[in-house]
């Protein structure tokens, strides 16, 4: 079983686009080994990435874009729109720009989901709000809020359409992680292993498949890259706090 999709597929019948009115991120995930950081380095010849991925930027020309009806748009796939470093004004400009495409489903993802609450009145009603929660354990994988903080924020978020990304999945405690997700009540969970050789402390495939089976009892599951965990000789980046 090996599906190496890099992009989510929330609805197979709808086209998916990406939209990057804000780029850049300061979380430093996986030693700056996340896919967006790696891609930004390859595109450093472009003005928006010239100062580096860790220098967030508002890309004003993107604010006038319009999208097809009945499509899904991943907003700020090349950064974190909701990071603590992003000015409120930038977020407000992006959310106001979504009104140019009223029949589009906008997908937002962040590792700082507590900030969603500050903008609930501006978010499109059909938006899907997501957070990445790689594990329930305290591995130090980034400078983002802890996975426990993210889970609490998503659980308390008063929004009907929530998504959780367990990608890249990191070793976890089955009962605890499952209980977090049950309380969050996402409409879909994406699960997948690291695609970029970051040497993360991964769970055995059999354990992940058990989790997927349990998840399917209460939500949809999207399978991303499924493979055996890295060998024991690989040194993991994360250490538990």
XYZ file of C-alpha atoms in Angstrom, residues 7-240:
234
model
C -2.112 17.208 -1.889
C -5.318 16.539 0.000
C -8.356 15.216 -1.862
C -11.321 16.309 0.241
C -13.812 15.639 -2.538
C -12.850 13.616 -5.605
C -15.473 15.377 -7.697
C -14.177 18.906 -7.102
C -11.041 20.477 -8.625
C -8.420 21.696 -6.147
C -6.304 24.817 -6.489
C -3.760 26.515 -4.261
C -3.741 30.217 -3.465
C -0.851 31.955 -1.753
C -1.697 35.574 -0.880
C 0.619 35.148 2.127
C 3.785 33.050 1.975
C 6.416 32.028 4.499
C 6.489 30.378 7.905
C 8.542 30.628 11.089
C 7.571 27.311 12.693
C 10.728 25.623 11.379
C 9.020 22.231 11.237
C 11.210 19.115 11.011
C 14.388 21.170 10.893
C 12.980 23.236 8.014
C 12.399 19.997 6.142
C 8.706 20.488 5.422
C 7.670 20.273 1.779
C 6.758 23.977 1.515
C 10.153 25.079 2.821
C 11.938 22.764 0.396
C 9.823 23.965 -2.525
C 10.394 27.621 -1.617
C 14.150 27.066 -1.813
C 13.730 25.695 -5.331
C 11.667 28.768 -6.249
C 13.971 31.330 -4.641
C 14.320 33.060 -8.018
C 10.736 34.310 -7.579
C 10.291 37.645 -5.825
C 7.967 36.241 -3.173
C 10.560 33.693 -1.977
C 13.737 35.687 -2.584
C 14.176 36.660 1.083
C 13.694 33.084 2.271
C 10.794 30.970 3.473
C 11.182 32.220 7.053
C 10.475 35.787 5.917
C 6.672 35.937 5.578
C 5.281 38.183 2.890
C 1.905 39.522 1.748
C 1.600 38.938 -2.009
C -0.813 41.735 -2.897
C -1.344 40.747 -6.521
C -2.874 37.482 -5.337
C -5.706 39.281 -3.533
C -7.594 39.940 -6.771
C -7.753 36.317 -7.877
C -11.104 34.675 -8.491
C -11.788 30.955 -8.495
C -14.190 28.647 -10.341
C -17.528 27.781 -8.815
C -17.664 24.533 -6.861
C -13.903 24.262 -6.495
C -11.734 23.801 -3.394
C -8.916 26.263 -2.764
C -6.076 25.560 -0.317
C -5.247 28.985 1.107
C -1.565 29.650 1.887
C -0.244 26.195 1.092
C 3.210 27.840 1.095
C 3.125 29.133 4.656
C 0.925 29.521 7.721
C -1.605 32.325 7.405
C -2.460 32.007 11.101
C 1.044 32.107 12.564
C 1.559 34.538 15.435
C 3.887 36.618 13.226
C 1.165 37.357 10.640
C -0.409 40.826 11.127
C -4.180 40.879 11.644
C -4.394 43.187 8.647
C -2.991 40.519 6.311
C -5.476 37.926 7.501
C -8.349 40.368 7.140
C -7.285 41.200 3.564
C -7.181 37.520 2.636
C -10.566 36.749 4.181
C -12.161 39.748 2.489
C -10.668 38.582 -0.824
C -12.470 35.241 -0.486
C -15.700 37.169 -1.123
C -14.621 37.493 -4.749
C -15.459 33.773 -5.105
C -18.611 33.132 -3.054
C -19.228 29.650 -4.486
C -15.759 28.348 -3.658
C -14.802 26.163 -0.686
C -11.713 27.626 0.991
C -9.476 25.258 2.944
C -7.319 26.762 5.709
C -4.638 24.819 7.579
C -2.437 25.936 10.475
C -0.354 24.826 13.427
C -1.779 27.728 15.425
C -5.525 26.954 15.298
C -6.342 29.022 18.401
C -6.139 32.074 16.147
C -9.115 30.946 14.065
C -11.379 32.216 16.851
C -10.283 35.813 16.293
C -11.681 35.796 12.756
C -14.807 33.633 12.880
C -17.004 36.515 11.734
C -14.917 37.016 8.583
C -14.446 33.387 7.558
C -16.539 32.129 4.621
C -19.405 29.985 5.899
C -18.334 27.030 3.753
C -14.677 27.157 4.821
C -12.932 24.047 6.085
C -10.645 24.739 9.051
C -7.740 22.365 9.553
C -4.780 21.785 11.806
C -1.828 19.415 11.632
C -1.560 17.131 14.672
C 1.209 14.638 13.928
C 0.998 12.780 17.254
C -0.193 13.141 20.832
C 3.333 12.895 22.199
C 5.618 15.765 23.129
C 8.218 15.388 20.396
C 9.989 18.656 19.665
C 9.336 18.826 15.951
C 8.906 22.577 15.504
C 8.464 25.945 17.207
C 4.683 25.746 16.687
C 2.227 25.436 19.591
C 2.306 21.950 21.101
C 0.121 19.231 19.622
C -1.918 19.243 22.838
C -2.579 22.980 22.469
C -3.610 22.460 18.861
C -5.958 19.633 19.795
C -7.621 21.695 22.536
C -8.061 24.633 20.169
C -9.646 22.467 17.491
C -11.894 20.704 19.991
C -13.298 23.987 21.296
C -13.572 25.614 17.872
C -17.253 26.320 17.101
C -17.077 25.399 13.433
C -18.962 22.597 11.650
C -16.365 21.747 8.993
C -13.079 20.732 10.598
C -10.219 18.691 9.149
C -7.190 17.149 10.851
C -3.937 16.260 9.138
C -1.949 13.399 10.648
C 0.818 13.990 8.148
C 3.630 13.378 8.603
C 2.428 10.910 11.209
C 4.748 10.441 14.189
C 4.602 7.654 16.770
C 1.621 8.014 19.085
C -0.408 6.499 21.914
C -3.451 4.948 20.276
C -6.081 5.560 22.950
C -5.020 9.149 23.624
C -4.749 10.259 20.004
C -8.035 8.593 19.097
C -9.825 10.282 22.000
C -8.493 13.681 20.888
C -9.842 13.151 17.395
C -13.199 11.898 18.618
C -13.633 15.096 20.637
C -12.558 17.330 17.741
C -15.142 15.666 15.463
C -13.484 16.390 12.088
C -15.371 15.731 8.872
C -12.223 14.115 7.476
C -8.753 13.092 8.689
C -5.759 12.805 6.346
C -3.120 10.243 7.352
C 0.298 9.769 5.803
C 3.995 9.185 6.383
C 6.800 11.661 5.714
C 7.776 12.003 2.050
C 11.000 13.959 2.541
C 13.443 11.797 4.480
C 13.314 13.771 7.737
C 14.047 10.702 9.873
C 11.037 11.269 12.138
C 10.181 8.841 14.978
C 7.479 6.992 13.067
C 4.913 4.410 14.190
C 4.916 0.903 12.730
C 2.610 0.631 9.726
C 0.459 -1.962 11.493
C -0.208 0.506 14.320
C -1.172 3.256 11.880
C -3.557 0.924 10.052
C -5.279 0.093 13.348
C -5.729 3.798 14.000
C -7.193 4.297 10.530
C -9.680 1.502 11.104
C -10.780 3.100 14.377
C -11.042 6.539 12.770
C -13.371 5.171 10.112
C -15.927 4.384 12.793
C -16.711 8.092 13.153
C -15.152 10.072 10.262
C -13.829 9.897 6.706
C -10.154 9.060 6.259
C -7.943 10.153 3.390
C -4.901 7.941 2.867
C -1.728 9.704 1.839
C 1.684 7.968 1.715
C 1.412 4.581 3.429
C 4.650 2.645 3.970
C 6.693 0.888 6.617
C 8.329 3.131 9.227
C 11.961 4.165 8.830
C 14.423 1.549 10.085
C 15.667 1.578 13.644
C 19.091 2.740 12.465
C 17.678 6.076 11.327
C 18.132 8.756 13.959
C 14.849 10.536 14.744
C 14.783 14.311 14.690
C 12.305 14.654 17.547
C 12.872 13.871 21.205
C 10.147 13.789 23.802
